[in-house]
Amino acid sequence: MAEYEDPMQDGEYEESGYQREAPEVYRRRRIIAVILALLVIILVVWAVVFAIGKVAASLGGGGASSSSSSATDNFASFSARPTSSASASGSASASASASPSGSPSGSNQPSASGSASPSDTASPSPSESSAEAAPAPKPSEPAKVEACGSNIQVQAAVDKKTFGPGENPVMTATIKNTAQNPCTMDLSSAKVTYDITSGPADVYSTNNCGPATAPKEATIQPGASETTSQSWDRTINSVGCGAASQSVQPGYYWLTVSVNGVPSERQPIVIQ
């Protein structure tokens, strides 16, 4: 392909007075034109957004004003409720206007008119109403007293550990109420049993032929205790009562007390 040849030589450009511009100049002009076009686009977009915001604000303000005006119109026909200050001022003005005045007939009696406004009447406060409506507290009922049953703790004791000839042991039973409420207990021999053993052998029991006692009712408070005592005549009644009973021999014995089927721990008795 043949190269393009400029029909005008460099000398001819100079002679005609036209100088050819460099490519960098054209590039700078294009960049400036692009920047200006972008600025114009940004200004147009901003103007459109601003116009839309103004239109929306005007529409919103009109709706609020119309709603407020309608609300005002709806309540324009209502009159304000008279207050105590207004009633007082009205009564004062009425009484002032009704001051006594001289009349040709000579009547000097003052004419005064007084009226009580509804706001002056006393109305009960909410606290007073609630106090009147609240029922009076009922007195607490006493706890129901029932039989102790097995809600007890039994402890056996002897007046001393060793007994010489002719000394009869005195056995004591302590019954403690372990329930939350008071309970009743029969402390007679019908409910309290004293048993004496020696090894595996039964020696003495108040259930065999011990002295019968009358009922002895006692009320035991929660956590409180009651005691009852019984003496042992040092006889063996497991083989018979009265003449058939035998005297115990010197040795070691054990006492156990049972109340309502609840046994105590064993306590030692030494007979000399």
Short mmCIF file of C-alpha atoms in Angstrom, two decimals:
data_model
loop_
_atom_site.label_atom_id
_atom_site.label_comp_id
_atom_site.label_asym_id
_atom_site.label_seq_id
_atom_site.Cartn_x
_atom_site.Cartn_y
_atom_site.Cartn_z
CA MET A 1 0.00 0.00 0.00
CA ALA A 2 1.34 3.39 -0.92
CA GLU A 3 1.94 5.82 1.91
CA TYR A 4 -0.17 8.93 2.14
CA GLU A 5 1.61 11.96 1.01
CA ASP A 6 0.54 15.35 2.10
CA PRO A 7 0.03 17.39 -1.04
CA MET A 8 1.26 20.42 0.81
CA GLN A 9 4.79 20.38 1.97
CA ASP A 10 5.94 21.86 5.22
CA GLY A 11 7.17 24.88 3.46
CA GLU A 12 3.80 25.46 1.89
CA TYR A 13 2.03 25.35 5.38
CA GLU A 14 4.33 27.99 6.56
CA GLU A 15 3.79 30.05 3.51
CA SER A 16 -0.01 29.82 3.76
CA GLY A 17 0.08 30.84 7.51
CA TYR A 18 -1.60 27.64 8.87
CA GLN A 19 0.19 25.68 11.58
CA ARG A 20 -0.88 22.09 12.39
CA GLU A 21 -1.64 21.50 16.13
CA ALA A 22 -0.07 18.67 18.08
CA PRO A 23 -2.21 15.55 19.09
CA GLU A 24 -1.86 16.40 22.84
CA VAL A 25 -3.89 19.55 22.32
CA TYR A 26 -6.81 17.62 20.81
CA ARG A 27 -6.70 15.12 23.71
CA ARG A 28 -6.88 17.88 26.32
CA ARG A 29 -9.84 19.45 24.59
CA ARG A 30 -11.73 16.15 24.57
CA ILE A 31 -11.10 15.65 28.35
CA ILE A 32 -12.33 19.14 29.16
CA ALA A 33 -15.45 18.58 27.04
CA VAL A 34 -16.22 15.31 28.87
CA ILE A 35 -15.81 16.97 32.31
CA LEU A 36 -18.13 19.80 31.32
CA ALA A 37 -20.73 17.30 30.08
CA LEU A 38 -20.59 15.43 33.41
CA LEU A 39 -21.06 18.64 35.38
CA VAL A 40 -24.09 19.53 33.28
CA ILE A 41 -25.62 16.08 33.88
CA ILE A 42 -25.05 16.37 37.69
CA LEU A 43 -26.69 19.80 37.77
CA VAL A 44 -29.70 18.52 35.83
CA VAL A 45 -30.13 15.53 38.18
CA TRP A 46 -29.84 17.74 41.27
CA ALA A 47 -32.42 20.15 39.89
CA VAL A 48 -34.87 17.31 39.21
CA VAL A 49 -34.43 15.85 42.73
CA PHE A 50 -34.86 19.27 44.33
CA ALA A 51 -38.05 19.91 42.37
CA ILE A 52 -39.50 16.52 43.37
CA GLY A 53 -38.71 17.20 47.07
CA LYS A 54 -40.42 20.58 46.93
CA VAL A 55 -43.53 19.06 45.36
CA ALA A 56 -43.70 16.27 47.97
CA ALA A 57 -43.26 18.73 50.84
CA SER A 58 -46.03 20.96 49.54
CA LEU A 59 -48.37 17.98 49.20
CA GLY A 60 -47.59 16.74 52.76
CA GLY A 61 -48.05 20.17 54.31
CA GLY A 62 -51.41 20.57 52.66
CA GLY A 63 -52.64 17.23 54.02
CA ALA A 64 -51.55 18.09 57.57
CA SER A 65 -53.15 21.53 57.44
CA SER A 66 -56.38 20.08 56.10
CA SER A 67 -56.50 17.43 58.83
CA SER A 68 -55.79 19.97 61.57
CA SER A 69 -58.42 22.34 60.21
CA SER A 70 -60.99 19.53 60.04
CA ALA A 71 -60.18 18.52 63.62
CA THR A 72 -60.59 22.14 64.70
CA ASP A 73 -63.92 22.42 62.88
CA ASN A 74 -65.24 19.23 64.50
CA PHE A 75 -64.72 20.57 68.02
CA ALA A 76 -65.57 24.22 67.30
CA SER A 77 -69.18 23.71 68.45
CA PHE A 78 -68.20 22.35 71.90
CA SER A 79 -68.08 24.70 74.90
CA ALA A 80 -65.46 24.46 77.65
CA ARG A 81 -66.44 22.65 80.85
CA PRO A 82 -66.91 25.09 83.77
CA THR A 83 -64.13 24.90 86.34
CA SER A 84 -64.15 25.79 90.00
CA SER A 85 -62.34 29.07 89.32
CA ALA A 86 -64.89 30.03 86.63
CA SER A 87 -67.80 29.11 88.91
CA ALA A 88 -66.30 31.10 91.75
CA SER A 89 -65.78 34.16 89.57
CA GLY A 90 -69.32 33.83 88.21
CA SER A 91 -70.80 33.57 91.70
CA ALA A 92 -68.76 36.56 92.85
CA SER A 93 -69.97 38.69 89.95
CA ALA A 94 -73.57 37.64 90.56
CA SER A 95 -73.37 38.49 94.24
CA ALA A 96 -71.76 41.83 93.43
CA SER A 97 -74.53 42.71 91.00
CA ALA A 98 -77.14 41.75 93.60
CA SER A 99 -75.93 44.33 96.16
CA PRO A 100 -78.67 46.18 98.09
CA SER A 101 -79.99 49.35 96.45
CA GLY A 102 -82.34 52.00 97.65
CA SER A 103 -85.89 51.87 96.24
CA PRO A 104 -88.73 54.32 96.43
CA SER A 105 -90.76 51.89 98.48
CA GLY A 106 -88.12 52.07 101.19
CA SER A 107 -87.27 48.40 101.27
CA ASN A 108 -83.65 48.04 102.38
CA GLN A 109 -83.48 44.25 102.43
CA PRO A 110 -80.52 43.01 100.38
CA SER A 111 -81.31 40.49 97.73
CA ALA A 112 -78.58 37.88 97.47
CA SER A 113 -78.67 34.81 95.32
CA GLY A 114 -76.23 31.97 95.93
CA SER A 115 -75.98 28.80 93.90
CA ALA A 116 -73.62 25.88 94.37
CA SER A 117 -71.81 24.89 91.22
CA PRO A 118 -71.43 21.22 90.38
CA SER A 119 -67.66 21.52 90.67
CA ASP A 120 -67.94 22.54 94.36
CA THR A 121 -69.53 19.25 95.44
CA ALA A 122 -67.02 16.92 97.05
CA SER A 123 -66.41 13.67 95.22
CA PRO A 124 -64.63 10.68 96.79
CA SER A 125 -61.04 10.19 95.70
CA PRO A 126 -59.99 6.89 94.08
CA SER A 127 -58.05 5.93 97.22
CA GLU A 128 -61.16 6.42 99.42
CA SER A 129 -63.31 4.43 96.99
CA SER A 130 -60.84 1.54 96.94
CA ALA A 131 -60.61 1.64 100.74
CA GLU A 132 -64.40 1.44 101.04
CA ALA A 133 -64.66 -1.33 98.44
CA ALA A 134 -61.90 -3.48 100.03
CA PRO A 135 -63.39 -6.06 102.39
CA ALA A 136 -62.28 -6.05 105.99
CA PRO A 137 -59.61 -8.70 106.73
CA LYS A 138 -60.98 -11.77 108.40
CA PRO A 139 -59.40 -12.87 111.68
CA SER A 140 -57.03 -15.77 111.24
CA GLU A 141 -58.59 -19.05 112.23
CA PRO A 142 -56.69 -21.15 114.78
CA ALA A 143 -54.88 -24.16 113.42
CA LYS A 144 -56.91 -27.35 113.57
CA VAL A 145 -55.69 -29.64 116.33
CA GLU A 146 -55.48 -33.30 115.37
CA ALA A 147 -53.99 -36.41 116.89
CA CYS A 148 -50.20 -36.55 116.78
CA GLY A 149 -50.13 -40.00 115.21
CA SER A 150 -46.60 -40.85 114.08
CA ASN A 151 -45.47 -37.21 113.77
CA ILE A 152 -43.53 -37.52 117.02
CA GLN A 153 -40.05 -38.28 118.35
CA VAL A 154 -39.75 -40.50 121.43
CA GLN A 155 -36.84 -40.48 123.90
CA ALA A 156 -36.42 -42.86 126.87
CA ALA A 157 -34.57 -42.04 130.08
CA VAL A 158 -33.94 -43.49 133.54
CA ASP A 159 -33.41 -41.50 136.72
CA LYS A 160 -29.98 -43.14 137.11
CA LYS A 161 -27.90 -45.94 135.56
CA THR A 162 -27.18 -48.21 138.53
CA PHE A 163 -29.68 -49.35 141.17
CA GLY A 164 -28.81 -51.00 144.44
CA PRO A 165 -30.94 -53.46 146.43
CA GLY A 166 -34.46 -52.14 147.05
CA GLU A 167 -34.16 -49.27 144.53
CA ASN A 168 -36.80 -49.24 141.81
CA PRO A 169 -35.92 -47.52 138.49
CA VAL A 170 -38.10 -44.60 137.40
CA MET A 171 -38.57 -44.65 133.63
CA THR A 172 -39.42 -41.45 131.70
CA ALA A 173 -40.75 -41.02 128.17
CA THR A 174 -40.35 -37.69 126.34
CA ILE A 175 -42.63 -37.15 123.31
CA LYS A 176 -41.78 -34.31 120.90
CA ASN A 177 -44.18 -32.96 118.26
CA THR A 178 -42.40 -32.90 114.88
CA ALA A 179 -45.43 -31.64 112.89
CA GLN A 180 -46.16 -28.06 111.80
CA ASN A 181 -49.41 -27.81 113.78
CA PRO A 182 -50.37 -28.57 117.37
CA CYS A 183 -51.46 -32.13 118.05
CA THR A 184 -53.07 -34.11 120.90
CA MET A 185 -51.52 -37.13 122.60
CA ASP A 186 -52.82 -39.64 125.17
CA LEU A 187 -49.97 -40.04 127.68
CA SER A 188 -51.64 -42.89 129.58
CA SER A 189 -50.34 -46.46 129.67
CA ALA A 190 -52.78 -47.33 126.88
CA LYS A 191 -50.55 -45.42 124.40
CA VAL A 192 -47.16 -45.34 126.15
CA THR A 193 -45.46 -48.71 126.52
CA TYR A 194 -42.31 -49.44 128.56
CA ASP A 195 -40.42 -52.60 127.57
CA ILE A 196 -37.39 -54.05 129.41
CA THR A 197 -35.24 -56.76 127.88
CA SER A 198 -32.07 -58.62 128.76
CA GLY A 199 -30.32 -59.86 125.66
CA PRO A 200 -32.95 -61.58 123.49
CA ALA A 201 -35.27 -62.29 126.46
CA ASP A 202 -38.33 -60.17 127.30
CA VAL A 203 -38.33 -59.23 130.97
CA TYR A 204 -41.02 -56.62 131.62
CA SER A 205 -43.73 -54.75 129.65
CA THR A 206 -46.48 -52.41 130.83
CA ASN A 207 -48.73 -54.07 128.24
CA ASN A 208 -48.62 -57.39 130.15
CA CYS A 209 -49.86 -56.50 133.59
CA GLY A 210 -48.78 -52.96 134.30
CA PRO A 211 -51.05 -50.62 136.24
CA ALA A 212 -53.87 -49.18 134.12
CA THR A 213 -54.10 -45.40 134.17
CA ALA A 214 -56.88 -43.04 133.11
CA PRO A 215 -56.58 -41.22 129.77
CA LYS A 216 -54.20 -38.31 130.02
CA GLU A 217 -54.76 -36.04 127.03
CA ALA A 218 -52.15 -33.39 126.29
CA THR A 219 -51.85 -30.83 123.49
CA ILE A 220 -48.30 -30.53 122.19
CA GLN A 221 -47.30 -27.42 120.24
CA PRO A 222 -45.03 -27.75 117.17
CA GLY A 223 -41.48 -28.47 118.33
CA ALA A 224 -42.57 -28.78 121.98
CA SER A 225 -42.35 -31.88 124.17
CA GLU A 226 -44.35 -33.62 126.91
CA THR A 227 -43.07 -36.17 129.44
CA THR A 228 -44.61 -39.03 131.41
CA SER A 229 -43.03 -41.42 133.93
CA GLN A 230 -43.52 -44.99 135.16
CA SER A 231 -41.67 -46.94 137.87
CA TRP A 232 -40.48 -50.56 137.53
CA ASP A 233 -40.86 -52.82 140.55
CA ARG A 234 -37.95 -55.00 139.33
CA THR A 235 -40.21 -57.94 138.47
CA ILE A 236 -40.36 -60.26 135.47
CA ASN A 237 -43.97 -60.21 134.24
CA SER A 238 -43.30 -61.93 130.91
CA VAL A 239 -43.96 -65.25 132.68
CA GLY A 240 -47.06 -64.09 134.59
CA CYS A 241 -48.55 -61.38 136.74
CA GLY A 242 -49.05 -61.12 140.48
CA ALA A 243 -47.80 -64.20 142.36
CA ALA A 244 -46.58 -65.76 139.14
CA SER A 245 -44.10 -62.96 138.53
CA GLN A 246 -40.50 -63.26 139.62
CA SER A 247 -37.90 -60.78 140.83
CA VAL A 248 -35.09 -59.95 138.49
CA GLN A 249 -31.55 -61.02 139.16
CA PRO A 250 -28.63 -58.56 139.27
CA GLY A 251 -27.41 -57.80 135.79
CA TYR A 252 -27.71 -55.51 132.74
CA TYR A 253 -31.06 -54.63 131.23
CA TRP A 254 -32.31 -52.38 128.40
CA LEU A 255 -35.27 -49.98 128.42
CA THR A 256 -37.27 -49.09 125.26
CA VAL A 257 -40.33 -46.79 125.17
CA SER A 258 -42.90 -46.96 122.37
CA VAL A 259 -45.61 -44.32 121.72
CA ASN A 260 -48.15 -44.85 118.94
CA GLY A 261 -45.83 -47.49 117.51
CA VAL A 262 -42.84 -45.10 117.40
CA PRO A 263 -39.95 -46.61 119.46
CA SER A 264 -37.14 -44.83 121.25
CA GLU A 265 -33.48 -45.73 121.46
CA ARG A 266 -32.48 -48.22 124.15
CA GLN A 267 -31.27 -47.01 127.55
CA PRO A 268 -29.20 -49.27 129.91
CA ILE A 269 -30.30 -50.21 133.41
CA VAL A 270 -27.87 -51.87 135.85
CA ILE A 271 -29.43 -53.87 138.72
CA GLN A 272 -27.13 -54.79 141.64
#
